[in-house]
Amino acid sequence: MAIQGIDLSIIWSVLIAFGIMMYVILDGFDLGLGILFPLIEDKEERDVMMNTVAPVWDGNETWIVFGAAAMYGAFPLAYALIFEALYLPLIFVLAGLILRGVAFEFRFKATAEKRHVWDKAFIGGSVLATFFQGVALGTYVSGIPVVNRQFAGGAFDWFAPFPLFCGIGLLITYALLGSTWLLIKTEGMLESRMRHYSRPLAYVLAWVIVIICGWTAFMHQDIAHRWFHGSHGMLTGVITLLALALLCALQKSLRYRHSHQPFVATLGLVFLGYAGLVISVWPNIVPPSIDFWEAASPTTSQLFALMGTLVILPVILMYTLWGYHVFRGKVKPGDAYH
């Protein structure tokens, strides 16, 4: 919907994309810690891993709430179709996030004899939430069948090779985010282990990206055409070159034992993957058939919600930035926030 030359649907699509991207970045390395947990057996090192995100992990999940609420208000048709198509995977995601959150809090209060139970719950919740986020993404890219503005698929459309592989791919992505985050926040043997794990994770992620891109192009000729023709073709080439440059920069920074650069390079790779997703589905919000304008709510509803969003969004951003500023620096054994 447009009002006096301003397309509110475009504004809302940018805001929703921003919210989801913030969630992937911030909660991604949180979940990555749980994925990496089985590789670390030392109790003290596990405590340090948890304490690197203890002050901020719950605030990171604010962004997925923002993204979902924004979609509900601005694009109710898309909200209804996507959530109906992804009902089961999203239920599993929520179950994993709840299990992870409960385990996070109870682990700090458990006795030494019982702590292993909550460690396992933390691992299980992190893996469950991450895997089914990837499954949901893969199902979304595969396309959501719609007939007469109604979901026309089945409850188990997500149970297919491509979405399941995307689930595995997101496990690798979040594990790399987690390992490079720990390079910033830890030192000693734990930092050395994370540097050791980050290098193969980066190579595996590169292959996962190549396979997913090739698989997507094979399944959807329209997406392949969009990638390689017209102005999108040049943009695809730029994204590919930047991804190769970031992968090289990531490996080089790991060799030279930089602390922050590997995480920044990993964030760059995630962002480029996200940009590739946007190029693949734009202007559809429910691929392959429902675009942003068809799914949009009335102009008055979008405008009313936007007024509130422009007030609350800067507050969320400032809170997030302030939290990370206050708890910056390395975390050492014995540090605690509970």
PDB file of C-alpha atoms in Angstrom, residues 57 61 91-106 118 121 125-126 128-129:
ATOM      1  CA  TRP A  57      20.616 -14.350  25.653  1.00  0.00           C
ATOM      2  CA  GLU A  61      14.986 -13.467  21.352  1.00  0.00           C
ATOM      3  CA  ILE A  91       6.137 -25.794  17.345  1.00  0.00           C
ATOM      4  CA  PHE A  92       9.401 -27.751  17.542  1.00  0.00           C
ATOM      5  CA  VAL A  93      11.372 -24.486  17.397  1.00  0.00           C
ATOM      6  CA  LEU A  94       9.374 -23.067  20.308  1.00  0.00           C
ATOM      7  CA  ALA A  95       9.767 -26.307  22.263  1.00  0.00           C
ATOM      8  CA  GLY A  96      13.527 -26.156  21.734  1.00  0.00           C
ATOM      9  CA  LEU A  97      13.744 -22.503  22.788  1.00  0.00           C
ATOM     10  CA  ILE A  98      11.707 -23.179  25.923  1.00  0.00           C
ATOM     11  CA  LEU A  99      13.844 -26.205  26.806  1.00  0.00           C
ATOM     12  CA  ARG A 100      17.005 -24.213  26.180  1.00  0.00           C
ATOM     13  CA  GLY A 101      15.781 -21.309  28.318  1.00  0.00           C
ATOM     14  CA  VAL A 102      14.722 -23.514  31.227  1.00  0.00           C
ATOM     15  CA  ALA A 103      18.003 -25.425  31.067  1.00  0.00           C
ATOM     16  CA  PHE A 104      19.958 -22.159  30.989  1.00  0.00           C
ATOM     17  CA  GLU A 105      18.389 -20.904  34.205  1.00  0.00           C
ATOM     18  CA  PHE A 106      18.250 -24.199  36.127  1.00  0.00           C
ATOM     19  CA  TRP A 118      20.529 -29.526  32.412  1.00  0.00           C
ATOM     20  CA  ALA A 121      18.685 -30.256  28.070  1.00  0.00           C
ATOM     21  CA  GLY A 125      16.993 -27.532  23.124  1.00  0.00           C
ATOM     22  CA  SER A 126      19.656 -25.721  21.086  1.00  0.00           C
ATOM     23  CA  LEU A 128      16.100 -28.858  18.236  1.00  0.00           C
ATOM     24  CA  ALA A 129      15.438 -25.126  17.828  1.00  0.00           C
TER      25      ALA A 129
END
